[in-house]
């Protein structure tokens, strides 16, 4: 694991792995490297250290959440 600060960030295999600190941010390219080795993309997709892929997982659009009167 790359994380060396205390308390340690969640491991790449943990459900909350997106909560890890950013080591390198490249917004012009649309991705960031987290200290647990996960690469997160601006479309919410992820590449884990074991080379497995998590497909983009956006929630519903905000206008869908508003109840009609």
mmCIF file with all atom_site columns, N, CA, C and O in Angstrom, residues 3 35 39 43 45 47 57 61-62 64:
data_model
loop_
_atom_site.group_PDB
_atom_site.id
_atom_site.type_symbol
_atom_site.label_atom_id
_atom_site.label_alt_id
_atom_site.label_comp_id
_atom_site.label_asym_id
_atom_site.label_entity_id
_atom_site.label_seq_id
_atom_site.pdbx_PDB_ins_code
_atom_site.Cartn_x
_atom_site.Cartn_y
_atom_site.Cartn_z
_atom_site.occupancy
_atom_site.B_iso_or_equiv
_atom_site.pdbx_formal_charge
_atom_site.auth_seq_id
_atom_site.auth_comp_id
_atom_site.auth_asym_id
_atom_site.auth_atom_id
_atom_site.pdbx_PDB_model_num
ATOM 1  N N  . UNK A 1 3  ? -0.054  4.300  1.063   1.00 0.00 ? 3  UNK A N  1
ATOM 2  C CA . UNK A 1 3  ? -0.407  5.211  2.150   1.00 0.00 ? 3  UNK A CA 1
ATOM 3  C C  . UNK A 1 3  ? 0.564   5.066  3.318   1.00 0.00 ? 3  UNK A C  1
ATOM 4  O O  . UNK A 1 3  ? 0.747   3.991  3.860   1.00 0.00 ? 3  UNK A O  1
ATOM 5  N N  . UNK A 1 35 ? -3.747  7.537  -2.613  1.00 0.00 ? 35 UNK A N  1
ATOM 6  C CA . UNK A 1 35 ? -2.610  6.943  -1.906  1.00 0.00 ? 35 UNK A CA 1
ATOM 7  C C  . UNK A 1 35 ? -2.748  5.435  -1.702  1.00 0.00 ? 35 UNK A C  1
ATOM 8  O O  . UNK A 1 35 ? -1.779  4.783  -1.340  1.00 0.00 ? 35 UNK A O  1
ATOM 9  N N  . UNK A 1 39 ? -6.792  4.588  -9.144  1.00 0.00 ? 39 UNK A N  1
ATOM 10 C CA . UNK A 1 39 ? -6.895  5.730  -10.045 1.00 0.00 ? 39 UNK A CA 1
ATOM 11 C C  . UNK A 1 39 ? -8.375  5.992  -10.253 1.00 0.00 ? 39 UNK A C  1
ATOM 12 O O  . UNK A 1 39 ? -9.120  5.092  -10.655 1.00 0.00 ? 39 UNK A O  1
ATOM 13 N N  . UNK A 1 43 ? -15.261 10.635 -14.703 1.00 0.00 ? 43 UNK A N  1
ATOM 14 C CA . UNK A 1 43 ? -16.573 10.052 -15.006 1.00 0.00 ? 43 UNK A CA 1
ATOM 15 C C  . UNK A 1 43 ? -17.011 9.052  -13.937 1.00 0.00 ? 43 UNK A C  1
ATOM 16 O O  . UNK A 1 43 ? -17.987 8.352  -14.106 1.00 0.00 ? 43 UNK A O  1
ATOM 17 N N  . UNK A 1 45 ? -15.444 6.371  -12.997 1.00 0.00 ? 45 UNK A N  1
ATOM 18 C CA . UNK A 1 45 ? -14.853 5.055  -13.183 1.00 0.00 ? 45 UNK A CA 1
ATOM 19 C C  . UNK A 1 45 ? -13.562 4.968  -12.372 1.00 0.00 ? 45 UNK A C  1
ATOM 20 O O  . UNK A 1 45 ? -13.001 5.982  -11.956 1.00 0.00 ? 45 UNK A O  1
ATOM 21 N N  . UNK A 1 47 ? -9.759  2.495  -11.675 1.00 0.00 ? 47 UNK A N  1
ATOM 22 C CA . UNK A 1 47 ? -8.832  1.424  -11.994 1.00 0.00 ? 47 UNK A CA 1
ATOM 23 C C  . UNK A 1 47 ? -8.131  1.059  -10.698 1.00 0.00 ? 47 UNK A C  1
ATOM 24 O O  . UNK A 1 47 ? -7.479  1.898  -10.081 1.00 0.00 ? 47 UNK A O  1
ATOM 25 N N  . UNK A 1 57 ? -20.053 5.032  -11.938 1.00 0.00 ? 57 UNK A N  1
ATOM 26 C CA . UNK A 1 57 ? -21.208 4.765  -11.069 1.00 0.00 ? 57 UNK A CA 1
ATOM 27 C C  . UNK A 1 57 ? -21.835 6.066  -10.594 1.00 0.00 ? 57 UNK A C  1
ATOM 28 O O  . UNK A 1 57 ? -21.932 6.345  -9.415  1.00 0.00 ? 57 UNK A O  1
ATOM 29 N N  . UNK A 1 61 ? -29.509 12.049 -11.853 1.00 0.00 ? 61 UNK A N  1
ATOM 30 C CA . UNK A 1 61 ? -29.416 13.495 -11.990 1.00 0.00 ? 61 UNK A CA 1
ATOM 31 C C  . UNK A 1 61 ? -30.265 14.162 -10.906 1.00 0.00 ? 61 UNK A C  1
ATOM 32 O O  . UNK A 1 61 ? -31.306 13.638 -10.501 1.00 0.00 ? 61 UNK A O  1
ATOM 33 N N  . UNK A 1 62 ? -29.803 15.326 -10.458 1.00 0.00 ? 62 UNK A N  1
ATOM 34 C CA . UNK A 1 62 ? -30.507 16.030 -9.371  1.00 0.00 ? 62 UNK A CA 1
ATOM 35 C C  . UNK A 1 62 ? -31.959 16.313 -9.722  1.00 0.00 ? 62 UNK A C  1
ATOM 36 O O  . UNK A 1 62 ? -32.830 16.246 -8.880  1.00 0.00 ? 62 UNK A O  1
ATOM 37 N N  . UNK A 1 64 ? -33.993 14.549 -11.249 1.00 0.00 ? 64 UNK A N  1
ATOM 38 C CA . UNK A 1 64 ? -34.776 13.321 -11.091 1.00 0.00 ? 64 UNK A CA 1
ATOM 39 C C  . UNK A 1 64 ? -35.175 13.146 -9.626  1.00 0.00 ? 64 UNK A C  1
ATOM 40 O O  . UNK A 1 64 ? -36.220 12.582 -9.321  1.00 0.00 ? 64 UNK A O  1
#
